[in-house]
Amino acid sequence: MRVLFAVALLFSVTAAAAAAPLCQPEPRESPAREAKWNADLARLSTLSRSLPARPDTRLLMPVTGVRVSQVADTWNAARPGNLKHAGQDIFAPRGTAVRSATSGVVWLTGSSARGGTWVYVLGAGGRRYYYAHLLRIASGLREGQRVTTSTVLGQVGTTGDAETTPPHLHFAVFDRYASTAPCRFPALDPLPLLRNR
């Protein structure tokens, strides 16, 4: 009986560790860029009030024509600069449509050295969905816009640090932001949540 209890305890500890969010250092930003991030993060609580309180337990595959079974699990894989891969790479031909995996609100659109051209969608429960390395953002898509799982956000590309890789979407899920938490972007593995369209 003790052996069974020990095995069960080990399994639950291992499962809890696997489910723990991944938090890694954010890139250094200029004071102006950091001030903008702080202002954008402060808007999250207001935007979240218009969305359901409980996070989605299922997400639809964001890349048109790709099945969940085709996604190679790259969560937590080593990356340059002593970083871990805080998302899943979904490969598809350049220009393939990327749709929102959930209903929500476009929180931010922009670009950065690492992520290239990207879109953040704020979903239920305050979760942020990050669509990166886009070839381009969909024409007319704007911050504050309501989206559904039918909304096209952009197209698969190789922008940012994906310039030397085959075209793909870097899809990441970040848990609710709390101003007092030590981590501003706690990443969750999106693969267990993904479902085929």
PDB file of C-alpha atoms in Angstrom:
ATOM      1  CA  MET A   1       0.000   0.000   0.000  1.00  0.00           C
ATOM      2  CA  ARG A   2       2.866   2.375   0.836  1.00  0.00           C
ATOM      3  CA  VAL A   3       4.471   1.638  -2.543  1.00  0.00           C
ATOM      4  CA  LEU A   4       1.229   2.459  -4.375  1.00  0.00           C
ATOM      5  CA  PHE A   5       0.862   5.694  -2.398  1.00  0.00           C
ATOM      6  CA  ALA A   6       4.471   6.666  -3.175  1.00  0.00           C
ATOM      7  CA  VAL A   7       3.978   5.965  -6.889  1.00  0.00           C
ATOM      8  CA  ALA A   8       0.730   7.968  -6.927  1.00  0.00           C
ATOM      9  CA  LEU A   9       2.418  10.847  -5.107  1.00  0.00           C
ATOM     10  CA  LEU A  10       5.365  10.789  -7.521  1.00  0.00           C
ATOM     11  CA  PHE A  11       2.981  10.783 -10.493  1.00  0.00           C
ATOM     12  CA  SER A  12       0.997  13.744  -9.150  1.00  0.00           C
ATOM     13  CA  VAL A  13       4.186  15.721  -8.404  1.00  0.00           C
ATOM     14  CA  THR A  14       5.551  14.944 -11.892  1.00  0.00           C
ATOM     15  CA  ALA A  15       2.258  15.937 -13.543  1.00  0.00           C
ATOM     16  CA  ALA A  16       2.155  19.166 -11.537  1.00  0.00           C
ATOM     17  CA  ALA A  17       5.729  19.976 -12.532  1.00  0.00           C
ATOM     18  CA  ALA A  18       4.935  19.325 -16.208  1.00  0.00           C
ATOM     19  CA  ALA A  19       1.916  21.631 -16.001  1.00  0.00           C
ATOM     20  CA  ALA A  20       3.833  24.460 -14.331  1.00  0.00           C
ATOM     21  CA  PRO A  21       4.027  27.628 -16.440  1.00  0.00           C
ATOM     22  CA  LEU A  22       7.344  28.434 -18.090  1.00  0.00           C
ATOM     23  CA  CYS A  23       8.767  31.841 -17.235  1.00  0.00           C
ATOM     24  CA  GLN A  24      11.910  33.180 -18.799  1.00  0.00           C
ATOM     25  CA  PRO A  25      13.695  36.529 -18.863  1.00  0.00           C
ATOM     26  CA  GLU A  26      12.166  39.176 -21.095  1.00  0.00           C
ATOM     27  CA  PRO A  27      14.471  40.941 -23.556  1.00  0.00           C
ATOM     28  CA  ARG A  28      15.868  44.278 -22.403  1.00  0.00           C
ATOM     29  CA  GLU A  29      13.818  47.147 -23.725  1.00  0.00           C
ATOM     30  CA  SER A  30      14.410  50.857 -24.109  1.00  0.00           C
ATOM     31  CA  PRO A  31      12.748  53.025 -21.419  1.00  0.00           C
ATOM     32  CA  ALA A  32      10.154  54.184 -23.971  1.00  0.00           C
ATOM     33  CA  ARG A  33       9.344  50.624 -25.047  1.00  0.00           C
ATOM     34  CA  GLU A  34       9.157  49.466 -21.421  1.00  0.00           C
ATOM     35  CA  ALA A  35       6.789  52.337 -20.582  1.00  0.00           C
ATOM     36  CA  LYS A  36       4.536  51.297 -23.474  1.00  0.00           C
ATOM     37  CA  TRP A  37       4.521  47.667 -22.311  1.00  0.00           C
ATOM     38  CA  ASN A  38       3.545  48.785 -18.807  1.00  0.00           C
ATOM     39  CA  ALA A  39       0.681  50.881 -20.203  1.00  0.00           C
ATOM     40  CA  ASP A  40      -0.473  48.009 -22.418  1.00  0.00           C
ATOM     41  CA  LEU A  41      -0.358  45.563 -19.509  1.00  0.00           C
ATOM     42  CA  ALA A  42      -2.382  47.975 -17.367  1.00  0.00           C
ATOM     43  CA  ARG A  43      -5.162  47.851 -19.998  1.00  0.00           C
ATOM     44  CA  LEU A  44      -5.551  44.090 -19.645  1.00  0.00           C
ATOM     45  CA  SER A  45      -7.804  44.199 -16.581  1.00  0.00           C
ATOM     46  CA  THR A  46     -10.223  46.567 -18.325  1.00  0.00           C
ATOM     47  CA  LEU A  47     -10.325  44.488 -21.516  1.00  0.00           C
ATOM     48  CA  SER A  48     -10.764  41.252 -19.525  1.00  0.00           C
ATOM     49  CA  ARG A  49     -14.008  42.478 -17.959  1.00  0.00           C
ATOM     50  CA  SER A  50     -15.792  42.039 -21.292  1.00  0.00           C
ATOM     51  CA  LEU A  51     -14.723  38.374 -21.569  1.00  0.00           C
ATOM     52  CA  PRO A  52     -15.729  35.187 -19.699  1.00  0.00           C
ATOM     53  CA  ALA A  53     -13.871  34.636 -16.429  1.00  0.00           C
ATOM     54  CA  ARG A  54     -12.883  31.021 -17.080  1.00  0.00           C
ATOM     55  CA  PRO A  55     -10.158  30.300 -19.646  1.00  0.00           C
ATOM     56  CA  ASP A  56     -10.919  28.171 -22.667  1.00  0.00           C
ATOM     57  CA  THR A  57     -10.160  24.483 -22.203  1.00  0.00           C
ATOM     58  CA  ARG A  58     -10.021  23.876 -25.972  1.00  0.00           C
ATOM     59  CA  LEU A  59      -8.389  25.917 -28.711  1.00  0.00           C
ATOM     60  CA  LEU A  60      -8.920  25.461 -32.427  1.00  0.00           C
ATOM     61  CA  MET A  61      -5.880  24.863 -34.627  1.00  0.00           C
ATOM     62  CA  PRO A  62      -4.847  28.370 -35.746  1.00  0.00           C
ATOM     63  CA  VAL A  63      -3.114  27.394 -39.016  1.00  0.00           C
ATOM     64  CA  THR A  64      -5.423  26.534 -41.915  1.00  0.00           C
ATOM     65  CA  GLY A  65      -5.058  22.973 -43.203  1.00  0.00           C
ATOM     66  CA  VAL A  66      -2.855  21.688 -40.366  1.00  0.00           C
ATOM     67  CA  ARG A  67      -3.964  18.857 -38.071  1.00  0.00           C
ATOM     68  CA  VAL A  68      -2.946  18.696 -34.422  1.00  0.00           C
ATOM     69  CA  SER A  69      -1.247  15.337 -35.070  1.00  0.00           C
ATOM     70  CA  GLN A  70       1.129  17.103 -37.502  1.00  0.00           C
ATOM     71  CA  VAL A  71       2.562  19.395 -34.811  1.00  0.00           C
ATOM     72  CA  ALA A  72       5.928  18.176 -33.494  1.00  0.00           C
ATOM     73  CA  ASP A  73       6.042  18.935 -29.772  1.00  0.00           C
ATOM     74  CA  THR A  74       8.760  21.573 -29.285  1.00  0.00           C
ATOM     75  CA  TRP A  75       7.526  22.890 -25.932  1.00  0.00           C
ATOM     76  CA  ASN A  76      10.405  23.615 -23.524  1.00  0.00           C
ATOM     77  CA  ALA A  77      13.048  22.713 -26.131  1.00  0.00           C
ATOM     78  CA  ALA A  78      16.424  24.451 -25.790  1.00  0.00           C
ATOM     79  CA  ARG A  79      16.847  27.701 -27.677  1.00  0.00           C
ATOM     80  CA  PRO A  80      19.857  30.028 -28.147  1.00  0.00           C
ATOM     81  CA  GLY A  81      20.704  32.362 -25.293  1.00  0.00           C
ATOM     82  CA  ASN A  82      19.917  29.766 -22.599  1.00  0.00           C
ATOM     83  CA  LEU A  83      16.195  30.108 -23.347  1.00  0.00           C
ATOM     84  CA  LYS A  84      13.455  27.488 -23.599  1.00  0.00           C
ATOM     85  CA  HIS A  85      10.836  27.260 -26.329  1.00  0.00           C
ATOM     86  CA  ALA A  86       7.737  28.734 -24.702  1.00  0.00           C
ATOM     87  CA  GLY A  87       5.226  27.698 -27.357  1.00  0.00           C
ATOM     88  CA  GLN A  88       4.638  25.413 -30.313  1.00  0.00           C
ATOM     89  CA  ASP A  89       5.871  25.877 -33.881  1.00  0.00           C
ATOM     90  CA  ILE A  90       3.245  25.034 -36.493  1.00  0.00           C
ATOM     91  CA  PHE A  91       4.785  24.640 -39.957  1.00  0.00           C
ATOM     92  CA  ALA A  92       2.863  25.449 -43.140  1.00  0.00           C
ATOM     93  CA  PRO A  93       3.533  27.029 -46.550  1.00  0.00           C
ATOM     94  CA  ARG A  94       4.330  30.748 -46.524  1.00  0.00           C
ATOM     95  CA  GLY A  95       1.150  32.800 -46.744  1.00  0.00           C
ATOM     96  CA  THR A  96      -1.150  30.177 -45.176  1.00  0.00           C
ATOM     97  CA  ALA A  97      -3.984  31.846 -43.263  1.00  0.00           C
ATOM     98  CA  VAL A  98      -3.680  32.071 -39.475  1.00  0.00           C
ATOM     99  CA  ARG A  99      -6.988  32.267 -37.608  1.00  0.00           C
ATOM    100  CA  SER A 100      -7.661  33.032 -33.978  1.00  0.00           C
ATOM    101  CA  ALA A 101      -7.673  29.873 -31.881  1.00  0.00           C
ATOM    102  CA  THR A 102     -10.293  31.387 -29.574  1.00  0.00           C
ATOM    103  CA  SER A 103     -12.792  34.193 -29.304  1.00  0.00           C
ATOM    104  CA  GLY A 104     -11.490  37.358 -27.709  1.00  0.00           C
ATOM    105  CA  VAL A 105     -10.143  40.832 -28.344  1.00  0.00           C
ATOM    106  CA  VAL A 106      -7.024  41.884 -30.251  1.00  0.00           C
ATOM    107  CA  TRP A 107      -4.837  43.221 -27.449  1.00  0.00           C
ATOM    108  CA  LEU A 108      -1.737  44.243 -29.427  1.00  0.00           C
ATOM    109  CA  THR A 109      -0.236  44.063 -32.900  1.00  0.00           C
ATOM    110  CA  GLY A 110       3.394  44.837 -33.597  1.00  0.00           C
ATOM    111  CA  SER A 111       6.864  43.541 -34.327  1.00  0.00           C
ATOM    112  CA  SER A 112      10.070  42.702 -32.488  1.00  0.00           C
ATOM    113  CA  ALA A 113      13.513  41.279 -33.220  1.00  0.00           C
ATOM    114  CA  ARG A 114      12.651  37.851 -31.826  1.00  0.00           C
ATOM    115  CA  GLY A 115       8.972  37.464 -32.735  1.00  0.00           C
ATOM    116  CA  GLY A 116       8.962  39.330 -36.030  1.00  0.00           C
ATOM    117  CA  THR A 117       5.455  40.466 -36.964  1.00  0.00           C
ATOM    118  CA  TRP A 118       2.955  39.370 -34.332  1.00  0.00           C
ATOM    119  CA  VAL A 119      -0.581  39.607 -32.945  1.00  0.00           C
ATOM    120  CA  TYR A 120      -1.730  39.132 -29.347  1.00  0.00           C
ATOM    121  CA  VAL A 121      -5.344  38.134 -28.704  1.00  0.00           C
ATOM    122  CA  LEU A 122      -6.767  38.421 -25.188  1.00  0.00           C
ATOM    123  CA  GLY A 123      -9.128  35.554 -24.445  1.00  0.00           C
ATOM    124  CA  ALA A 124     -11.354  34.324 -21.656  1.00  0.00           C
ATOM    125  CA  GLY A 125      -9.801  34.154 -18.218  1.00  0.00           C
ATOM    126  CA  GLY A 126      -7.252  36.819 -19.101  1.00  0.00           C
ATOM    127  CA  ARG A 127      -5.112  34.480 -21.188  1.00  0.00           C
ATOM    128  CA  ARG A 128      -3.032  36.018 -23.968  1.00  0.00           C
ATOM    129  CA  TYR A 129      -2.558  34.181 -27.257  1.00  0.00           C
ATOM    130  CA  TYR A 130       0.560  35.078 -29.227  1.00  0.00           C
ATOM    131  CA  TYR A 131       0.828  34.530 -32.986  1.00  0.00           C
ATOM    132  CA  ALA A 132       4.395  35.267 -34.148  1.00  0.00           C
ATOM    133  CA  HIS A 133       6.668  35.205 -37.240  1.00  0.00           C
ATOM    134  CA  LEU A 134       3.730  36.323 -39.395  1.00  0.00           C
ATOM    135  CA  LEU A 135       4.383  37.245 -43.013  1.00  0.00           C
ATOM    136  CA  ARG A 136       1.860  40.030 -42.512  1.00  0.00           C
ATOM    137  CA  ILE A 137      -1.073  40.978 -40.302  1.00  0.00           C
ATOM    138  CA  ALA A 138      -4.522  40.697 -41.895  1.00  0.00           C
ATOM    139  CA  SER A 139      -5.653  43.874 -43.605  1.00  0.00           C
ATOM    140  CA  GLY A 140      -7.931  45.924 -41.363  1.00  0.00           C
ATOM    141  CA  LEU A 141      -7.152  44.007 -38.169  1.00  0.00           C
ATOM    142  CA  ARG A 142      -6.888  46.520 -35.335  1.00  0.00           C
ATOM    143  CA  GLU A 143      -6.254  46.597 -31.598  1.00  0.00           C
ATOM    144  CA  GLY A 144      -9.468  46.410 -29.586  1.00  0.00           C
ATOM    145  CA  GLN A 145     -11.264  44.459 -32.321  1.00  0.00           C
ATOM    146  CA  ARG A 146     -13.449  41.511 -31.288  1.00  0.00           C
ATOM    147  CA  VAL A 147     -12.415  38.240 -32.924  1.00  0.00           C
ATOM    148  CA  THR A 148     -13.869  34.763 -33.231  1.00  0.00           C
ATOM    149  CA  THR A 149     -12.322  31.475 -34.275  1.00  0.00           C
ATOM    150  CA  SER A 150     -13.194  32.416 -37.881  1.00  0.00           C
ATOM    151  CA  THR A 151     -11.209  35.673 -37.814  1.00  0.00           C
ATOM    152  CA  VAL A 152      -8.047  35.690 -39.947  1.00  0.00           C
ATOM    153  CA  LEU A 153      -5.225  37.358 -37.992  1.00  0.00           C
ATOM    154  CA  GLY A 154      -2.467  37.094 -40.580  1.00  0.00           C
ATOM    155  CA  GLN A 155      -0.368  34.738 -42.670  1.00  0.00           C
ATOM    156  CA  VAL A 156       2.377  32.232 -41.874  1.00  0.00           C
ATOM    157  CA  GLY A 157       5.849  33.673 -42.470  1.00  0.00           C
ATOM    158  CA  THR A 158       9.467  33.744 -41.312  1.00  0.00           C
ATOM    159  CA  THR A 159       9.831  37.180 -39.722  1.00  0.00           C
ATOM    160  CA  GLY A 160      11.967  37.912 -36.672  1.00  0.00           C
ATOM    161  CA  ASP A 161      14.451  35.243 -35.646  1.00  0.00           C
ATOM    162  CA  ALA A 162      12.693  32.707 -37.919  1.00  0.00           C
ATOM    163  CA  GLU A 163      14.322  34.100 -41.083  1.00  0.00           C
ATOM    164  CA  THR A 164      16.513  30.997 -41.530  1.00  0.00           C
ATOM    165  CA  THR A 165      13.772  28.443 -40.789  1.00  0.00           C
ATOM    166  CA  PRO A 166      10.935  27.028 -42.888  1.00  0.00           C
ATOM    167  CA  PRO A 167       7.753  29.143 -42.654  1.00  0.00           C
ATOM    168  CA  HIS A 168       5.835  28.556 -39.445  1.00  0.00           C
ATOM    169  CA  LEU A 169       3.619  30.098 -36.814  1.00  0.00           C
ATOM    170  CA  HIS A 170       5.033  30.368 -33.310  1.00  0.00           C
ATOM    171  CA  PHE A 171       1.909  29.941 -31.181  1.00  0.00           C
ATOM    172  CA  ALA A 172       2.125  30.680 -27.468  1.00  0.00           C
ATOM    173  CA  VAL A 173      -0.339  30.930 -24.607  1.00  0.00           C
ATOM    174  CA  PHE A 174       0.369  33.189 -21.653  1.00  0.00           C
ATOM    175  CA  ASP A 175      -1.587  32.947 -18.429  1.00  0.00           C
ATOM    176  CA  ARG A 176      -3.430  35.836 -16.809  1.00  0.00           C
ATOM    177  CA  TYR A 177      -1.211  38.811 -15.991  1.00  0.00           C
ATOM    178  CA  ALA A 178      -1.001  39.881 -12.370  1.00  0.00           C
ATOM    179  CA  SER A 179       0.816  43.130 -11.580  1.00  0.00           C
ATOM    180  CA  THR A 180       2.232  41.684  -8.337  1.00  0.00           C
ATOM    181  CA  ALA A 181       3.466  38.424  -9.909  1.00  0.00           C
ATOM    182  CA  PRO A 182       7.199  37.990 -10.523  1.00  0.00           C
ATOM    183  CA  CYS A 183       6.530  36.809 -14.099  1.00  0.00           C
ATOM    184  CA  ARG A 184       4.669  39.024 -16.577  1.00  0.00           C
ATOM    185  CA  PHE A 185       4.434  36.327 -19.273  1.00  0.00           C
ATOM    186  CA  PRO A 186       3.912  32.869 -17.668  1.00  0.00           C
ATOM    187  CA  ALA A 187       3.742  30.549 -20.695  1.00  0.00           C
ATOM    188  CA  LEU A 188       1.528  27.465 -20.909  1.00  0.00           C
ATOM    189  CA  ASP A 189       1.954  24.590 -23.360  1.00  0.00           C
ATOM    190  CA  PRO A 190      -0.740  25.107 -26.026  1.00  0.00           C
ATOM    191  CA  LEU A 191      -0.491  21.633 -27.573  1.00  0.00           C
ATOM    192  CA  PRO A 192      -2.717  19.776 -25.047  1.00  0.00           C
ATOM    193  CA  LEU A 193      -5.414  22.417 -25.617  1.00  0.00           C
ATOM    194  CA  LEU A 194      -5.382  22.318 -29.428  1.00  0.00           C
ATOM    195  CA  ARG A 195      -8.183  20.640 -31.389  1.00  0.00           C
ATOM    196  CA  ASN A 196      -8.635  20.176 -35.143  1.00  0.00           C
ATOM    197  CA  ARG A 197     -10.986  22.522 -36.958  1.00  0.00           C
TER     198      ARG A 197
END
